[in-house]
């Protein structure tokens, strides 16, 4: 293969969408701290009970490069998307779009017709993606969660989120 003068070549790699498993978690360290991965592990356990789906987009080597959950317990008859993440080096390559479309398919497969999510107001790039995919803002609310500091201690992170929804009919 010869490279164009810019030194940039396009590489196309197929990805597979599947359920995230506990054995995937070490390969998902890019998505957050140890405390975050412990939370993801608890959500994967909830998936076994049918309360959530937790998806992984994987390379042919079966390595997750994007992950995200759908919670069916937050609001009746709605799939709530959360903890959506794409490997930083692969952001803006269409993986977030693929992940969200796969999540919407899962929601539809349960006979539901609405998806919701909350996006931090400090993350306009993510909000722009959701808007391109047809999500509409319908409110805002404060949110907070624990994050792990470099020394291992937990700190409370507080933020303001825009609430968004999409009709999947």
PDB file of C-alpha atoms in Angstrom:
ATOM      1  CA  UNK A   1       0.000   0.000   0.000  1.00  0.00           C
ATOM      2  CA  UNK A   2       1.348   3.415  -0.863  1.00  0.00           C
ATOM      3  CA  UNK A   3       0.435   6.397   1.253  1.00  0.00           C
ATOM      4  CA  UNK A   4      -0.802   9.637  -0.244  1.00  0.00           C
ATOM      5  CA  UNK A   5       1.537  12.614   0.026  1.00  0.00           C
ATOM      6  CA  UNK A   6      -0.132  13.678   3.264  1.00  0.00           C
ATOM      7  CA  UNK A   7       1.010  10.456   4.934  1.00  0.00           C
ATOM      8  CA  UNK A   8      -2.584   9.583   5.767  1.00  0.00           C
ATOM      9  CA  UNK A   9      -4.258   6.367   4.661  1.00  0.00           C
ATOM     10  CA  UNK A  10      -7.757   5.122   5.339  1.00  0.00           C
ATOM     11  CA  UNK A  11      -8.103   1.862   7.225  1.00  0.00           C
ATOM     12  CA  UNK A  12     -11.453   0.106   7.411  1.00  0.00           C
ATOM     13  CA  UNK A  13     -11.975  -2.338  10.262  1.00  0.00           C
ATOM     14  CA  UNK A  14     -15.241  -4.196  10.831  1.00  0.00           C
ATOM     15  CA  UNK A  15     -16.781  -4.010  14.291  1.00  0.00           C
ATOM     16  CA  UNK A  16     -19.169  -6.369  16.026  1.00  0.00           C
ATOM     17  CA  UNK A  17     -21.854  -5.286  18.481  1.00  0.00           C
ATOM     18  CA  UNK A  18     -22.370  -7.673  21.376  1.00  0.00           C
ATOM     19  CA  UNK A  19     -23.128  -7.695  25.078  1.00  0.00           C
ATOM     20  CA  UNK A  20     -20.341  -6.525  27.347  1.00  0.00           C
ATOM     21  CA  UNK A  21     -19.110  -9.261  29.697  1.00  0.00           C
ATOM     22  CA  UNK A  22     -17.145  -9.146  32.952  1.00  0.00           C
ATOM     23  CA  UNK A  23     -14.116 -10.588  31.127  1.00  0.00           C
ATOM     24  CA  UNK A  24     -14.111  -7.484  28.879  1.00  0.00           C
ATOM     25  CA  UNK A  25     -13.579  -5.056  31.746  1.00  0.00           C
ATOM     26  CA  UNK A  26      -9.757  -5.115  31.870  1.00  0.00           C
ATOM     27  CA  UNK A  27      -9.731  -4.105  28.179  1.00  0.00           C
ATOM     28  CA  UNK A  28     -12.076  -1.187  28.988  1.00  0.00           C
ATOM     29  CA  UNK A  29      -9.686   0.619  31.357  1.00  0.00           C
ATOM     30  CA  UNK A  30      -9.665   3.496  28.834  1.00  0.00           C
ATOM     31  CA  UNK A  31     -13.314   4.234  29.777  1.00  0.00           C
ATOM     32  CA  UNK A  32     -12.630   5.256  33.363  1.00  0.00           C
ATOM     33  CA  UNK A  33     -11.102   4.562  36.731  1.00  0.00           C
ATOM     34  CA  UNK A  34     -11.133   1.348  38.714  1.00  0.00           C
ATOM     35  CA  UNK A  35     -14.195   2.626  40.594  1.00  0.00           C
ATOM     36  CA  UNK A  36     -15.940   3.290  37.265  1.00  0.00           C
ATOM     37  CA  UNK A  37     -15.164  -0.212  36.014  1.00  0.00           C
ATOM     38  CA  UNK A  38     -16.538  -1.661  39.245  1.00  0.00           C
ATOM     39  CA  UNK A  39     -19.781   0.239  38.559  1.00  0.00           C
ATOM     40  CA  UNK A  40     -19.839  -1.075  34.981  1.00  0.00           C
ATOM     41  CA  UNK A  41     -19.362  -4.588  36.361  1.00  0.00           C
ATOM     42  CA  UNK A  42     -22.417  -4.123  38.623  1.00  0.00           C
ATOM     43  CA  UNK A  43     -24.415  -3.000  35.579  1.00  0.00           C
ATOM     44  CA  UNK A  44     -23.319  -6.084  33.617  1.00  0.00           C
ATOM     45  CA  UNK A  45     -24.748  -8.169  36.495  1.00  0.00           C
ATOM     46  CA  UNK A  46     -28.013  -6.207  36.199  1.00  0.00           C
ATOM     47  CA  UNK A  47     -28.025  -7.092  32.488  1.00  0.00           C
ATOM     48  CA  UNK A  48     -28.267 -10.764  33.401  1.00  0.00           C
ATOM     49  CA  UNK A  49     -31.526  -9.920  35.195  1.00  0.00           C
ATOM     50  CA  UNK A  50     -32.856  -8.070  32.126  1.00  0.00           C
ATOM     51  CA  UNK A  51     -32.972  -4.655  33.810  1.00  0.00           C
ATOM     52  CA  UNK A  52     -30.342  -3.229  31.461  1.00  0.00           C
ATOM     53  CA  UNK A  53     -28.418  -4.009  28.311  1.00  0.00           C
ATOM     54  CA  UNK A  54     -24.728  -3.160  28.254  1.00  0.00           C
ATOM     55  CA  UNK A  55     -23.239  -3.154  24.763  1.00  0.00           C
ATOM     56  CA  UNK A  56     -19.715  -3.384  23.421  1.00  0.00           C
ATOM     57  CA  UNK A  57     -18.475  -2.537  19.916  1.00  0.00           C
ATOM     58  CA  UNK A  58     -15.535  -4.832  19.337  1.00  0.00           C
ATOM     59  CA  UNK A  59     -12.733  -5.102  16.794  1.00  0.00           C
ATOM     60  CA  UNK A  60     -12.046  -8.385  14.964  1.00  0.00           C
ATOM     61  CA  UNK A  61      -9.671  -9.165  17.858  1.00  0.00           C
ATOM     62  CA  UNK A  62     -12.775  -8.977  20.113  1.00  0.00           C
ATOM     63  CA  UNK A  63     -11.477  -5.912  21.977  1.00  0.00           C
ATOM     64  CA  UNK A  64     -14.126  -3.348  23.047  1.00  0.00           C
ATOM     65  CA  UNK A  65     -13.569   0.090  21.493  1.00  0.00           C
ATOM     66  CA  UNK A  66     -16.944   1.568  22.487  1.00  0.00           C
ATOM     67  CA  UNK A  67     -19.302   0.678  25.318  1.00  0.00           C
ATOM     68  CA  UNK A  68     -22.603   1.874  26.686  1.00  0.00           C
ATOM     69  CA  UNK A  69     -25.657   0.917  28.663  1.00  0.00           C
ATOM     70  CA  UNK A  70     -29.405   1.038  28.288  1.00  0.00           C
ATOM     71  CA  UNK A  71     -31.397   1.100  31.510  1.00  0.00           C
ATOM     72  CA  UNK A  72     -35.044   0.005  31.290  1.00  0.00           C
ATOM     73  CA  UNK A  73     -35.838   0.775  34.942  1.00  0.00           C
ATOM     74  CA  UNK A  74     -35.365   4.582  35.000  1.00  0.00           C
ATOM     75  CA  UNK A  75     -38.626   5.472  33.215  1.00  0.00           C
ATOM     76  CA  UNK A  76     -41.452   3.107  32.304  1.00  0.00           C
ATOM     77  CA  UNK A  77     -41.577   2.165  28.598  1.00  0.00           C
ATOM     78  CA  UNK A  78     -38.296   3.980  27.848  1.00  0.00           C
ATOM     79  CA  UNK A  79     -34.723   2.896  27.239  1.00  0.00           C
ATOM     80  CA  UNK A  80     -32.359   5.306  28.984  1.00  0.00           C
ATOM     81  CA  UNK A  81     -28.894   5.420  27.427  1.00  0.00           C
ATOM     82  CA  UNK A  82     -25.997   6.048  29.784  1.00  0.00           C
ATOM     83  CA  UNK A  83     -22.273   5.539  30.290  1.00  0.00           C
ATOM     84  CA  UNK A  84     -21.636   5.861  26.534  1.00  0.00           C
ATOM     85  CA  UNK A  85     -17.906   5.892  25.810  1.00  0.00           C
ATOM     86  CA  UNK A  86     -15.618   5.511  22.811  1.00  0.00           C
ATOM     87  CA  UNK A  87     -11.896   4.774  22.999  1.00  0.00           C
ATOM     88  CA  UNK A  88     -10.429   8.311  22.836  1.00  0.00           C
ATOM     89  CA  UNK A  89      -8.082   7.556  19.916  1.00  0.00           C
ATOM     90  CA  UNK A  90     -11.081   6.392  17.849  1.00  0.00           C
ATOM     91  CA  UNK A  91     -13.506   9.215  18.597  1.00  0.00           C
ATOM     92  CA  UNK A  92     -14.983  10.952  15.539  1.00  0.00           C
ATOM     93  CA  UNK A  93     -14.739   7.745  13.487  1.00  0.00           C
ATOM     94  CA  UNK A  94     -18.440   6.860  13.629  1.00  0.00           C
ATOM     95  CA  UNK A  95     -18.262   4.409  16.529  1.00  0.00           C
ATOM     96  CA  UNK A  96     -20.480   6.530  18.791  1.00  0.00           C
ATOM     97  CA  UNK A  97     -23.112   6.624  16.054  1.00  0.00           C
ATOM     98  CA  UNK A  98     -22.900   2.850  15.649  1.00  0.00           C
ATOM     99  CA  UNK A  99     -23.183   2.333  19.407  1.00  0.00           C
ATOM    100  CA  UNK A 100     -26.241   4.560  19.714  1.00  0.00           C
ATOM    101  CA  UNK A 101     -27.955   2.943  16.713  1.00  0.00           C
ATOM    102  CA  UNK A 102     -27.301  -0.502  18.197  1.00  0.00           C
ATOM    103  CA  UNK A 103     -28.750   0.692  21.515  1.00  0.00           C
ATOM    104  CA  UNK A 104     -31.828   2.037  19.745  1.00  0.00           C
ATOM    105  CA  UNK A 105     -32.251  -1.345  18.017  1.00  0.00           C
ATOM    106  CA  UNK A 106     -32.119  -3.065  21.415  1.00  0.00           C
ATOM    107  CA  UNK A 107     -34.765  -0.687  22.755  1.00  0.00           C
ATOM    108  CA  UNK A 108     -37.018  -1.384  19.755  1.00  0.00           C
ATOM    109  CA  UNK A 109     -36.484  -5.138  20.169  1.00  0.00           C
ATOM    110  CA  UNK A 110     -38.168  -4.825  23.582  1.00  0.00           C
ATOM    111  CA  UNK A 111     -41.185  -3.220  21.941  1.00  0.00           C
ATOM    112  CA  UNK A 112     -40.327   0.243  23.257  1.00  0.00           C
ATOM    113  CA  UNK A 113     -40.476   3.387  21.145  1.00  0.00           C
ATOM    114  CA  UNK A 114     -38.557   6.033  23.079  1.00  0.00           C
ATOM    115  CA  UNK A 115     -34.919   6.550  24.004  1.00  0.00           C
ATOM    116  CA  UNK A 116     -33.694   9.110  26.511  1.00  0.00           C
ATOM    117  CA  UNK A 117     -30.318  10.301  27.717  1.00  0.00           C
ATOM    118  CA  UNK A 118     -28.673  13.065  29.689  1.00  0.00           C
ATOM    119  CA  UNK A 119     -25.611  14.857  28.358  1.00  0.00           C
ATOM    120  CA  UNK A 120     -23.360  17.094  30.394  1.00  0.00           C
ATOM    121  CA  UNK A 121     -23.683  20.725  29.349  1.00  0.00           C
ATOM    122  CA  UNK A 122     -19.888  20.890  29.375  1.00  0.00           C
ATOM    123  CA  UNK A 123     -19.809  18.306  26.548  1.00  0.00           C
ATOM    124  CA  UNK A 124     -21.110  20.121  23.434  1.00  0.00           C
ATOM    125  CA  UNK A 125     -19.428  17.582  21.143  1.00  0.00           C
ATOM    126  CA  UNK A 126     -21.553  14.729  22.527  1.00  0.00           C
ATOM    127  CA  UNK A 127     -24.688  16.865  22.414  1.00  0.00           C
ATOM    128  CA  UNK A 128     -24.019  17.675  18.751  1.00  0.00           C
ATOM    129  CA  UNK A 129     -23.782  13.941  18.013  1.00  0.00           C
ATOM    130  CA  UNK A 130     -27.084  13.236  19.750  1.00  0.00           C
ATOM    131  CA  UNK A 131     -28.764  16.094  17.884  1.00  0.00           C
ATOM    132  CA  UNK A 132     -27.432  14.769  14.544  1.00  0.00           C
ATOM    133  CA  UNK A 133     -29.000  11.429  15.452  1.00  0.00           C
ATOM    134  CA  UNK A 134     -32.398  13.028  16.082  1.00  0.00           C
ATOM    135  CA  UNK A 135     -32.394  13.580  19.850  1.00  0.00           C
ATOM    136  CA  UNK A 136     -34.263  16.638  21.089  1.00  0.00           C
ATOM    137  CA  UNK A 137     -33.581  18.587  24.275  1.00  0.00           C
ATOM    138  CA  UNK A 138     -36.538  18.740  26.665  1.00  0.00           C
ATOM    139  CA  UNK A 139     -35.095  19.950  29.947  1.00  0.00           C
ATOM    140  CA  UNK A 140     -32.113  20.022  32.236  1.00  0.00           C
ATOM    141  CA  UNK A 141     -31.200  18.699  35.653  1.00  0.00           C
ATOM    142  CA  UNK A 142     -28.231  18.570  37.976  1.00  0.00           C
ATOM    143  CA  UNK A 143     -26.467  15.226  38.304  1.00  0.00           C
ATOM    144  CA  UNK A 144     -23.635  13.903  40.448  1.00  0.00           C
ATOM    145  CA  UNK A 145     -21.564  10.771  40.858  1.00  0.00           C
ATOM    146  CA  UNK A 146     -18.417   9.607  42.557  1.00  0.00           C
ATOM    147  CA  UNK A 147     -15.125   9.731  40.644  1.00  0.00           C
ATOM    148  CA  UNK A 148     -11.837   8.219  41.677  1.00  0.00           C
ATOM    149  CA  UNK A 149      -8.937  10.601  42.267  1.00  0.00           C
ATOM    150  CA  UNK A 150      -5.378   9.565  41.276  1.00  0.00           C
ATOM    151  CA  UNK A 151      -4.670   8.663  44.911  1.00  0.00           C
ATOM    152  CA  UNK A 152      -7.646   6.253  44.907  1.00  0.00           C
ATOM    153  CA  UNK A 153      -9.944   8.385  47.039  1.00  0.00           C
ATOM    154  CA  UNK A 154     -13.484   9.094  45.878  1.00  0.00           C
ATOM    155  CA  UNK A 155     -14.639  12.622  45.115  1.00  0.00           C
ATOM    156  CA  UNK A 156     -18.157  13.796  44.315  1.00  0.00           C
ATOM    157  CA  UNK A 157     -18.438  15.189  40.780  1.00  0.00           C
ATOM    158  CA  UNK A 158     -21.365  17.545  40.187  1.00  0.00           C
ATOM    159  CA  UNK A 159     -22.587  18.731  36.806  1.00  0.00           C
ATOM    160  CA  UNK A 160     -25.589  20.069  34.922  1.00  0.00           C
ATOM    161  CA  UNK A 161     -27.098  17.881  32.208  1.00  0.00           C
ATOM    162  CA  UNK A 162     -29.387  18.513  29.269  1.00  0.00           C
ATOM    163  CA  UNK A 163     -32.136  15.896  29.033  1.00  0.00           C
ATOM    164  CA  UNK A 164     -32.756  14.587  25.517  1.00  0.00           C
ATOM    165  CA  UNK A 165     -35.173  12.120  23.952  1.00  0.00           C
ATOM    166  CA  UNK A 166     -35.923  10.483  20.613  1.00  0.00           C
ATOM    167  CA  UNK A 167     -39.048   8.826  19.268  1.00  0.00           C
ATOM    168  CA  UNK A 168     -38.018   5.436  17.833  1.00  0.00           C
ATOM    169  CA  UNK A 169     -41.303   4.646  16.046  1.00  0.00           C
TER     170      UNK A 169
END
